[in-house]
Coordinates of C-alpha atoms in Angstrom, one line a residue:
X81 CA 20.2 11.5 14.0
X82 CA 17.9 8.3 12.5
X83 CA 19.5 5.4 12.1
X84 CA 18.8 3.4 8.4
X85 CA 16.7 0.7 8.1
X86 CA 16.6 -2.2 5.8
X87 CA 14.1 -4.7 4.9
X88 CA 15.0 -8.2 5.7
X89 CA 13.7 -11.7 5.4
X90 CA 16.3 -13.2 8.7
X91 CA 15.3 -16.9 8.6
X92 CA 15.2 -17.2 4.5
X93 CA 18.7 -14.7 4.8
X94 CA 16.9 -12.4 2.2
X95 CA 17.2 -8.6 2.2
X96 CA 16.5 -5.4 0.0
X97 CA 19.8 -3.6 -0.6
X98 CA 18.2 -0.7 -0.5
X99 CA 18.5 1.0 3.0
X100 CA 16.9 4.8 4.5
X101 CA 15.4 6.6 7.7
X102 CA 11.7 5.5 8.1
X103 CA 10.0 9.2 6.6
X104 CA 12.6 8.6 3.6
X105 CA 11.2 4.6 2.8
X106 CA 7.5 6.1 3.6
X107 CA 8.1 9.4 1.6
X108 CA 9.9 8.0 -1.9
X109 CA 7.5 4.6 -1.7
X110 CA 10.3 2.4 -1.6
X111 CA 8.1 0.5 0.7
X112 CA 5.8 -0.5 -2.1
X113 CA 8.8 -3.2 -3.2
X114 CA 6.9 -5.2 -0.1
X115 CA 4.1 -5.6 -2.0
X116 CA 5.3 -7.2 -4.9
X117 CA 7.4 -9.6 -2.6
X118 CA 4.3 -10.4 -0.4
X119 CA 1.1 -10.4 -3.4
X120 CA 0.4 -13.8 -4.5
X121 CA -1.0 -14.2 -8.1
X122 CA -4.0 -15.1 -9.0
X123 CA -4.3 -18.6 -10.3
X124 CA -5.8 -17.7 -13.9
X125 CA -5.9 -20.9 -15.1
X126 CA -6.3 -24.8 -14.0
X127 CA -5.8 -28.0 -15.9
X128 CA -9.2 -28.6 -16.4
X129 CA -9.7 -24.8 -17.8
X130 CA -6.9 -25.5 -20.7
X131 CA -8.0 -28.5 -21.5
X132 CA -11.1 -26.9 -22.2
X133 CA -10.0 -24.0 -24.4
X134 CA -7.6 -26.6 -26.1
X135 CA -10.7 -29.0 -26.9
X136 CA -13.3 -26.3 -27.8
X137 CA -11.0 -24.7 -30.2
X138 CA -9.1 -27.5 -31.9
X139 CA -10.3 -26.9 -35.2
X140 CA -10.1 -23.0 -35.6
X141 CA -6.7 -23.5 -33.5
X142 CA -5.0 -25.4 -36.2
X143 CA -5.5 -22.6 -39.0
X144 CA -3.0 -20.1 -40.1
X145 CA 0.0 -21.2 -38.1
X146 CA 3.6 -20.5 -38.6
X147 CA 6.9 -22.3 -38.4
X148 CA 9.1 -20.3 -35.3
X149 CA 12.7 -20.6 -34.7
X150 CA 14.1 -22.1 -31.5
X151 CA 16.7 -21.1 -29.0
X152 CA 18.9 -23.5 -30.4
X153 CA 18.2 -22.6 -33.7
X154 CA 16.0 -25.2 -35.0
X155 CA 12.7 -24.8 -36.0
X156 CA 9.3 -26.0 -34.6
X157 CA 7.6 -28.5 -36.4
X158 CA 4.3 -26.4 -38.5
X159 CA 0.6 -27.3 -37.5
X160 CA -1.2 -27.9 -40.6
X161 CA -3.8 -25.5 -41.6
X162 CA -7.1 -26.6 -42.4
X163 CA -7.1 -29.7 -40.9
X164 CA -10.0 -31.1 -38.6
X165 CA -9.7 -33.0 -35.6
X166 CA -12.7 -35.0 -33.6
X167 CA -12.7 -37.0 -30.2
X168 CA -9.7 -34.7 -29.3
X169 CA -7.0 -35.4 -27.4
X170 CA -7.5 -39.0 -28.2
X171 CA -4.9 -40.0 -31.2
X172 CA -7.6 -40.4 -34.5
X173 CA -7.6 -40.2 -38.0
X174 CA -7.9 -37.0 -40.2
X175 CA -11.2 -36.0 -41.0
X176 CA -11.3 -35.5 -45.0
X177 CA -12.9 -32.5 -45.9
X178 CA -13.3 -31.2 -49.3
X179 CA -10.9 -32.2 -51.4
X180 CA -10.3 -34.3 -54.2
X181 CA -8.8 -38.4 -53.8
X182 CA -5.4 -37.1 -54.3
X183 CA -5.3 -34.7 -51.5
X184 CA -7.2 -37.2 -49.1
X185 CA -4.1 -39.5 -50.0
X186 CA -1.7 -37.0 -49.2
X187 CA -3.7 -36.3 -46.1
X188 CA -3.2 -39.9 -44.8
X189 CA 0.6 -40.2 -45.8
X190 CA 1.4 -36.9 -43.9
X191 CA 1.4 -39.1 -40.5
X192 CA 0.5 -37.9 -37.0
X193 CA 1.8 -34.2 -35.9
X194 CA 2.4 -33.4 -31.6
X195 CA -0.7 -31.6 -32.0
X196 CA -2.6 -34.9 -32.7
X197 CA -1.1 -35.8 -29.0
X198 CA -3.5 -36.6 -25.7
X199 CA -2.6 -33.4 -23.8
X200 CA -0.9 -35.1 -21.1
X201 CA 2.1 -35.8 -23.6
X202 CA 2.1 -32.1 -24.9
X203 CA 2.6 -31.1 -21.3
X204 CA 5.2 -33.5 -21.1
X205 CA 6.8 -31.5 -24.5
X206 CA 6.2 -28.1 -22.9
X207 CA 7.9 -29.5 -19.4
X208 CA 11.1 -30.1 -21.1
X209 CA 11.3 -26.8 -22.8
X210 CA 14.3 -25.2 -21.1
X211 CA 13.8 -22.0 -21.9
X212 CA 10.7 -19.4 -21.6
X213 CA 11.5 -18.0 -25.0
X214 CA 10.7 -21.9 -26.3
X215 CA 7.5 -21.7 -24.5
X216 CA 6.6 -18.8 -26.0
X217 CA 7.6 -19.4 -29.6
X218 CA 6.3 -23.3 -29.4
X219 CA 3.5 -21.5 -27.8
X220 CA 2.8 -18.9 -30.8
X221 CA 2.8 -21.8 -33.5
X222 CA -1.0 -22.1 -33.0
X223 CA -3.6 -21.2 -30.9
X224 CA -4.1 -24.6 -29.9
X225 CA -0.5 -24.3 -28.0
X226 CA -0.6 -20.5 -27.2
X227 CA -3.6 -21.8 -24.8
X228 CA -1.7 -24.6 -23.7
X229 CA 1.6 -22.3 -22.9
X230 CA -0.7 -20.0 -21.0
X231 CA -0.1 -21.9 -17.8
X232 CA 4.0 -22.9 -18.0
X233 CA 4.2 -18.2 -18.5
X234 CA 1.6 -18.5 -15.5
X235 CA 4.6 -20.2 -13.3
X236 CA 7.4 -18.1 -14.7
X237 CA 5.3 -15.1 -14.2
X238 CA 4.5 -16.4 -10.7
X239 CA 8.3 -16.5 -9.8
X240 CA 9.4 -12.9 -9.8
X241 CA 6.4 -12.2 -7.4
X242 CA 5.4 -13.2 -3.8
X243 CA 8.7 -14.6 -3.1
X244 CA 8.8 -13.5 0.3
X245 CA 4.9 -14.6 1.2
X246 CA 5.1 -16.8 4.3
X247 CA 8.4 -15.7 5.0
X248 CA 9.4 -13.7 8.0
X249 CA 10.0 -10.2 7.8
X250 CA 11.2 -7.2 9.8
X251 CA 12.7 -3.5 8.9
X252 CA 15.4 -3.5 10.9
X253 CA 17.6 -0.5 11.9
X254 CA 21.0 -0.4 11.3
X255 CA 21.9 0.2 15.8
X256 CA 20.0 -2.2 16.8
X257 CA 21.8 -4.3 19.5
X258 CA 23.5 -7.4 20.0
X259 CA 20.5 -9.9 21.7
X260 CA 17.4 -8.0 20.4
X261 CA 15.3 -9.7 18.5
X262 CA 11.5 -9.5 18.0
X263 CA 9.6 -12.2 20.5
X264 CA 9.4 -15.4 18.6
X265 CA 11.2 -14.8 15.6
X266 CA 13.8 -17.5 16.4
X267 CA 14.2 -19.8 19.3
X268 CA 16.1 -19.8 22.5
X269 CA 18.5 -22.4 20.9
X270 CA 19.1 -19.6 17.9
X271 CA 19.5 -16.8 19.7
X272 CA 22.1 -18.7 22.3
X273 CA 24.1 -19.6 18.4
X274 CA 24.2 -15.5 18.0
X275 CA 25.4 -14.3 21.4
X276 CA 28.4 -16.3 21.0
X277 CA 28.7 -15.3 17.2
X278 CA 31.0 -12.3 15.8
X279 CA 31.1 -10.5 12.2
X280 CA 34.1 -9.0 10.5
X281 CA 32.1 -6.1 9.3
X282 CA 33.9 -3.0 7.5
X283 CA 33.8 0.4 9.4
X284 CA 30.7 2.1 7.9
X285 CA 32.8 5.8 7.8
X286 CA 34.7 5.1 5.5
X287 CA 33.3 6.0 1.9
X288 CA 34.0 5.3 -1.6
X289 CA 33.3 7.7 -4.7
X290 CA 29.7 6.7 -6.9
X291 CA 30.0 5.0 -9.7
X292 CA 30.2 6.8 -12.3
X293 CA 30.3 7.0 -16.2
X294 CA 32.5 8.5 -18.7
X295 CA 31.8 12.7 -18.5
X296 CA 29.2 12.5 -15.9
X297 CA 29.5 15.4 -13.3
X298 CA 30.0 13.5 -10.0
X299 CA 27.9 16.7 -8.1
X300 CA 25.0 15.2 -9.9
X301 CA 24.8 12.1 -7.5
X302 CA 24.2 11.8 -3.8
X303 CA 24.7 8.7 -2.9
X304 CA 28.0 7.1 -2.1
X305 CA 28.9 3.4 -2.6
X306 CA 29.7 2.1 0.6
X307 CA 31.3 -1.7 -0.5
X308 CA 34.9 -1.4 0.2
X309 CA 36.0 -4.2 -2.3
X310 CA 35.2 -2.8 -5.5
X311 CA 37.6 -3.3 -8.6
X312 CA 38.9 -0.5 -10.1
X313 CA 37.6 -1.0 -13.3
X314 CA 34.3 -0.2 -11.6
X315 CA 35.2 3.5 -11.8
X316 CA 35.8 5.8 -14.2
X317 CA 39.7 7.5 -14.9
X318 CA 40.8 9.7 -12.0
X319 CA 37.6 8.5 -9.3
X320 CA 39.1 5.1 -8.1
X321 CA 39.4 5.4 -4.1
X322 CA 42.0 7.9 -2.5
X323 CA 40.8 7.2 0.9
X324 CA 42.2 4.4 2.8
X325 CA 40.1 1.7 2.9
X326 CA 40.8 -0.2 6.9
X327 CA 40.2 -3.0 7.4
X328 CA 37.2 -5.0 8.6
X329 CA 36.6 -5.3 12.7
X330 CA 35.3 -7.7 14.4
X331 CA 31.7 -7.2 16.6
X332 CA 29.3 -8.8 18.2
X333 CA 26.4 -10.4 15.6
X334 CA 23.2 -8.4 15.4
X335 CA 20.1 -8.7 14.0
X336 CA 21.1 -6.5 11.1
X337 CA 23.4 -8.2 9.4
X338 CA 21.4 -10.4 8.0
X339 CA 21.5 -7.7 6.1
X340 CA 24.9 -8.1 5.0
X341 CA 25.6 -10.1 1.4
X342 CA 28.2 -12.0 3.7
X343 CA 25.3 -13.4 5.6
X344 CA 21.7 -13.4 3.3
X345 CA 21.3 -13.0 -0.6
X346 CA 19.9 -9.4 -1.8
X347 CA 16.4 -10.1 -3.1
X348 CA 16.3 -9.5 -6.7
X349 CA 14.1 -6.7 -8.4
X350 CA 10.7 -6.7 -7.6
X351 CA 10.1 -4.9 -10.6
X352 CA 12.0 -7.8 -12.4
X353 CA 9.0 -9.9 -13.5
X354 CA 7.7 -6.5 -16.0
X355 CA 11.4 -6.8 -17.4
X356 CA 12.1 -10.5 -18.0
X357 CA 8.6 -10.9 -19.9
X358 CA 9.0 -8.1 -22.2
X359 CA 13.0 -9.3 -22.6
X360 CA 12.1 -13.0 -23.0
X361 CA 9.4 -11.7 -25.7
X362 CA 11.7 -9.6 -27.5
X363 CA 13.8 -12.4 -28.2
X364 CA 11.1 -14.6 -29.5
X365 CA 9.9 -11.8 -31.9
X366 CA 13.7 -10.9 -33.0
X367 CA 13.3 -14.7 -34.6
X368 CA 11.1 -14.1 -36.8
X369 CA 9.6 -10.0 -36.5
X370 CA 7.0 -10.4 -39.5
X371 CA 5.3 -13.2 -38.2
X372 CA 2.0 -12.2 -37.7
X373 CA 1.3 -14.0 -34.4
X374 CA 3.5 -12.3 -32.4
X375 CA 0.9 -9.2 -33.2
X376 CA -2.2 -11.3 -32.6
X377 CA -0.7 -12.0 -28.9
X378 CA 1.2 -8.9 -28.2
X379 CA -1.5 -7.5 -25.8
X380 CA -2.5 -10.9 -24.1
X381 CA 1.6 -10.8 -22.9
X382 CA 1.4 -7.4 -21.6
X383 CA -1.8 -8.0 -19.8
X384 CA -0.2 -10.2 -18.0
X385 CA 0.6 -9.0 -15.0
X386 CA -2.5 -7.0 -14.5
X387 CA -4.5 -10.3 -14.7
X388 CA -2.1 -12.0 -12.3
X389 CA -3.0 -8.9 -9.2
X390 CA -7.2 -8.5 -11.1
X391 CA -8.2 -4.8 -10.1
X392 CA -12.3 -5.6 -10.2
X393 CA -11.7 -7.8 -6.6
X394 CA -10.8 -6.2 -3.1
X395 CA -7.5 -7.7 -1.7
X396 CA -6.1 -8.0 1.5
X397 CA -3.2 -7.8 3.9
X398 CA -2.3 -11.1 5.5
X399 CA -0.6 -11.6 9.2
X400 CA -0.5 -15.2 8.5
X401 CA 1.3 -15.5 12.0
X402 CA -1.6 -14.1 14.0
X403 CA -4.2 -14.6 11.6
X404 CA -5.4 -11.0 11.1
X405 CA -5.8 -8.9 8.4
X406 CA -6.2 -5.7 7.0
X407 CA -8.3 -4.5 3.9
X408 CA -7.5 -2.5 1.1
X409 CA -10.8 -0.3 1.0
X410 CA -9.8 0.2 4.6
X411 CA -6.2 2.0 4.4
X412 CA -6.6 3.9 0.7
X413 CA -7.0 7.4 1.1
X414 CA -9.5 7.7 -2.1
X415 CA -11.7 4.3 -3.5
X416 CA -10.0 5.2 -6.8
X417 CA -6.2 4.9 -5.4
X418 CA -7.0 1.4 -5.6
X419 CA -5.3 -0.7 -7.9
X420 CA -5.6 -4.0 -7.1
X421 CA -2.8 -5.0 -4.0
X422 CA -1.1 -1.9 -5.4
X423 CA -2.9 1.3 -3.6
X424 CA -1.3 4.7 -4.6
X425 CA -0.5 7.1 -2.5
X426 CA -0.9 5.1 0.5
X427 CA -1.3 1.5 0.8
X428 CA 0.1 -2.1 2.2
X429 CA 3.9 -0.9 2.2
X430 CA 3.2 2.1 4.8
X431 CA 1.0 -0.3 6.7
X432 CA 3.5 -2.9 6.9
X433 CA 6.2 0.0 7.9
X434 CA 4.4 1.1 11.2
X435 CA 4.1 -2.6 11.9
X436 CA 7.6 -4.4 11.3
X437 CA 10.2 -1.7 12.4
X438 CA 12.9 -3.2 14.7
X439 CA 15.6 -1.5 16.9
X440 CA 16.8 -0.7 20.0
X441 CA 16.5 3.0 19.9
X442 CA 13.3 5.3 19.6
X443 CA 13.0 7.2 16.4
X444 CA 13.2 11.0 17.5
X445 CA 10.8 11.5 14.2
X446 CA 8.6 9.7 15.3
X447 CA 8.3 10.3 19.6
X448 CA 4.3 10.0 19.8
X449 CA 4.5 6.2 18.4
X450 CA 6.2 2.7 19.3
X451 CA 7.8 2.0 15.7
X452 CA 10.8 0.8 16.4
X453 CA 9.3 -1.5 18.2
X454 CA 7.3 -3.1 15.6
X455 CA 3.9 -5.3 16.8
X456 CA 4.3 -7.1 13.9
X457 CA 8.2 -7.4 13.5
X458 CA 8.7 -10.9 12.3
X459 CA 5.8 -12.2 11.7
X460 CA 5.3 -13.8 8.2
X461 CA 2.8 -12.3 5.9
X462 CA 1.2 -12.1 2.0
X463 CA -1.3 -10.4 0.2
X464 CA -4.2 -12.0 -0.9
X465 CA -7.7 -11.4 -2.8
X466 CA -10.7 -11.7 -0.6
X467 CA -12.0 -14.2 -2.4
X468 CA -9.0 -16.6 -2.2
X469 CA -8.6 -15.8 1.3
X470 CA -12.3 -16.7 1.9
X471 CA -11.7 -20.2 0.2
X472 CA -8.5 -20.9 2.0
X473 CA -9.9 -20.7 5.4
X474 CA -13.1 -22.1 5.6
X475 CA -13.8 -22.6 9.1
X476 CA -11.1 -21.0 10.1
X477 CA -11.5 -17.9 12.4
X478 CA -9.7 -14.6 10.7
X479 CA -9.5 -10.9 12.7
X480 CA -9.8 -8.0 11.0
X481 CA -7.5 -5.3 12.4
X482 CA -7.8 -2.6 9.6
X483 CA -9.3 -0.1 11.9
X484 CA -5.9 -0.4 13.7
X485 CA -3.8 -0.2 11.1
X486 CA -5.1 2.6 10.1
X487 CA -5.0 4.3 13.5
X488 CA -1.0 3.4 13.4
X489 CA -0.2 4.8 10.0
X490 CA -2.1 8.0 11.0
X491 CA 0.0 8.3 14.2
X492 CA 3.4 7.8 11.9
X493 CA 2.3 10.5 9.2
X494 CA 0.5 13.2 11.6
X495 CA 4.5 13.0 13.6
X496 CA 5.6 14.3 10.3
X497 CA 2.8 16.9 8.4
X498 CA 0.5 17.1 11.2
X499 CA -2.9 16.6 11.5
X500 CA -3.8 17.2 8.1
X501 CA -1.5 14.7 6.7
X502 CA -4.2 12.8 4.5
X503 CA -4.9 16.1 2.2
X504 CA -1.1 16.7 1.8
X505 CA -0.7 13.6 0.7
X506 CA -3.4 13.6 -1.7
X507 CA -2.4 16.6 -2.7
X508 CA 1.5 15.4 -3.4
X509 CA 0.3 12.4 -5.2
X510 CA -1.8 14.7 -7.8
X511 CA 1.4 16.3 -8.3
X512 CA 3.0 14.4 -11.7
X513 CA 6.6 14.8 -10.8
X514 CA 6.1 13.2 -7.2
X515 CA 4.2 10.5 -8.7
X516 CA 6.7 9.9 -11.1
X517 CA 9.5 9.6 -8.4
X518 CA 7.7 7.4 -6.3
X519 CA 6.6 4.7 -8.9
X520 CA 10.4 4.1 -8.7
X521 CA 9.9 2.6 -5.3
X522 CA 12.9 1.2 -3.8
X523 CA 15.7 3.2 -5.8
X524 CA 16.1 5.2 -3.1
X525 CA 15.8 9.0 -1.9
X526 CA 18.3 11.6 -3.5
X527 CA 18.8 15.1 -1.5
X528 CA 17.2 17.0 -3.9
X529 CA 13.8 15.0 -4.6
X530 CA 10.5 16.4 -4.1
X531 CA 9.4 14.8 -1.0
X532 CA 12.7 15.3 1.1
X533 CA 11.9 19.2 0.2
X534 CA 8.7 18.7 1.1
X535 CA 9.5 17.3 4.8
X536 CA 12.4 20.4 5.2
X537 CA 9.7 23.0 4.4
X538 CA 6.4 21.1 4.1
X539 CA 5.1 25.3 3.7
X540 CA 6.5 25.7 0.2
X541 CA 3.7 23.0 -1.4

């Protein structure tokens, strides 16, 4: 039977939770969650570019602001509307417009708002923000500071994605043996450390019941939690554990347990960064929901992301350890799959999967093909624009190995449908439901999903 696999970062002790067989991960696109952990966002914005917008549009920036409440429950101080600045961000007088002597008085008494600042000091304000909703809401006072916030929601943004880019990362199977480890991944010194290391590790046949809610029909699930130190209160009445739980033994240390939570940290959602924004927004816009800037700026903050990975630019698959590469255009199955570093149907994540595989026993899925013994197991990676990559390495001499890649993903998928693999998988992605599943990449295969019917009786689609 195939062994599990999980995806692990070993030398930043970083892995996905989420473990299956190879044709599970390359049928439910749980791979894709490699993607997001390897694409590095564009840089949308510089210093120089915000200073810019801030300067240009000081004077239509200070009209028809608001007052915003804080985290803390304070308010931000208002920007005055109407008022003209020149020789910004230098500090300066008030230009009076029209108005009468009184108003020009009043004008002069009202004293000198953070908005009348050099723009080093407001980034100085924004740095000591301590919470992205204050960003946003000090942010969403004007458009003078909406631009100005644009680049501290750049750097939250930036840290929910790419966070295993330059790290090193292999898919390792569950029996792979004491001693194996991909060439180079650590040093002699390291690997001596792990021969002589042991792991209590609990016996992986003994189950638990799912966890489950109030009324729900435990048939419906089929998956099993396998942690055997669950309280009860995880479960609902009558479903706590009736099997005896043994005790942890001792074996030698492998390669997969840096898969363990005893050992590395599970990597967070890569699908968190979608989440936190719209969350952190929420709560801004719960302050204060008729305040009309919080329309005028809803789109820009769900745009985010897709300006972070820009669709209108090729991108690319980076083997920053041996300085190849592979392009998108290359590996997509249709031009219009394409989606920035995201490629439907078939893209970096399946690539990356008949590279990285690591374990001491052949796959009997897979018995034309070397995956298990990954050519590319432990190297470090990201995914790049062409562009960027074309700036970063001036000079520098780059191989493209897309034309192998390709030949290696074709010898994974034609061991499973056969020779006409690509159709059936074009035709499977123009099926809505199998769409649907797989856009919840990494959440794991269920018994009944489309594509494990699929590979028992490929003949029914």
């Amino acid at each position: 039977m195939d062994e599990r696999f999980h995806f692990i970062a070993p030398r930043a002790k970083r892995f996905l939770f989420y473990s299956a067989r190879i044709h599970e991960i390359l049928f439910d696109g749980s791979s894709n969650a490699l993607v997001r952990l390897l694409a590095v966002p564009v840089q949308r914005r510089n210093l120089a570019s915000v200073s810019e917008a801030v300067d240009t549009g000081s004077a239509e920036s200070r009209g028809g602001c608001s007052t915003v409440k804080t985290a803390t429950g304070g308010s931000i101080q208002q920007v005055g509307a109407g008022q003209v600045h020149h020789g910004y961000p230098r500090l300066h007088k008030l230009v009076k417009t029209k108005s009468d002597d009184a108003e020009g008085e009043a004008d002069a008494k009202r004293g000198i708002s953070i908005s009348d600042f050099p723009i080093e000091l407001q980034r100085k304000i924004f740095d000591n923000v301590g919470h992205i909703e204050d960003v946003i809401c000090l942010g969403l006072t004007s458009r003078h500071f909406w631009a100005l916030a644009q680049e501290y929601l750049d750097r939250y943004d930036a840290s929910f994605v790419g966070q295993w880019a330059g790290k090193n990362i292999v898919c390792v199977g569950r029996d792979v043996e004491p001693g194996d480890y991909p060439p180079g991944l650590f040093s002699e010194a390291e690997m001596d450390e792990f021969r002589t290391r042991t792991i209590k590790k609990a016996d992986d046949n003994v189950y638990l019941p799912p966890l489950l809610l109030p009324g729900l029909d435990p048939s419906s699930f089929h998956s099993v939690a396998r942690l055997t130190s669950l309280p009860p209160n995880f479960y609902s009445p009558g479903l706590a554990p009736t099997v005896e739980v043994r005790p942890p033994v001792t074996v030698p240390f492998t390669l997969h347990h840096f898969a363990l939570p005893t050992v590395s940290v599970s990597e967070t959602s890569p699908q968190r960064q979608e989440l936190e924004s719209v969350v952190a927004y929420s709560r801004c816009r719960g302050r204060d929901p008729q305040d009309p800037a919080f329309e005028l700026t809803r789109k820009a903050m769900h745009a985010r992301s897709s300006a972070a990975f820009p669709e209108d630019e090729p991108w690319i698959l980076r083997n920053l350890t041996t300085k190849e590469f592979v392009r998108s255009e290359a590996i997509a199955l249709k031009p219009e799959f394409i989606r920035g570093p995201n490629i439907e149907a078939l893209g970096f994540g399946e690539v990356l999967l008949a590279r990285i595989c690591w374990s001491s026993t052949p796959s009997p899925s897979f018995p034309t093909t070397n995956i298990c013994r990954g050519v590319w197991a432990g190297h470090r990676f990201d995914i790049t624009t062409a562009s960027s990559h074309r700036c970063e390495t001036k000079g520098v001499e780059w191989k493209d190995v897309s034309e192998e890649a390709v030949g290696d993903v074709a010898n994974v998928w034609s061991c499973l449908m056969g020779s006409g693999w690509r159709e059936q998988i074009c035709e499977m992605h123009d099926n809505p439901a199998i769409r649907a599943f797989r856009s919840r990449s990494g959440q794991g295969s269920q018994a009944e999903d489309p594509f494990t019917i699929l590979f028992s009786n490929p003949a029914r689609y």
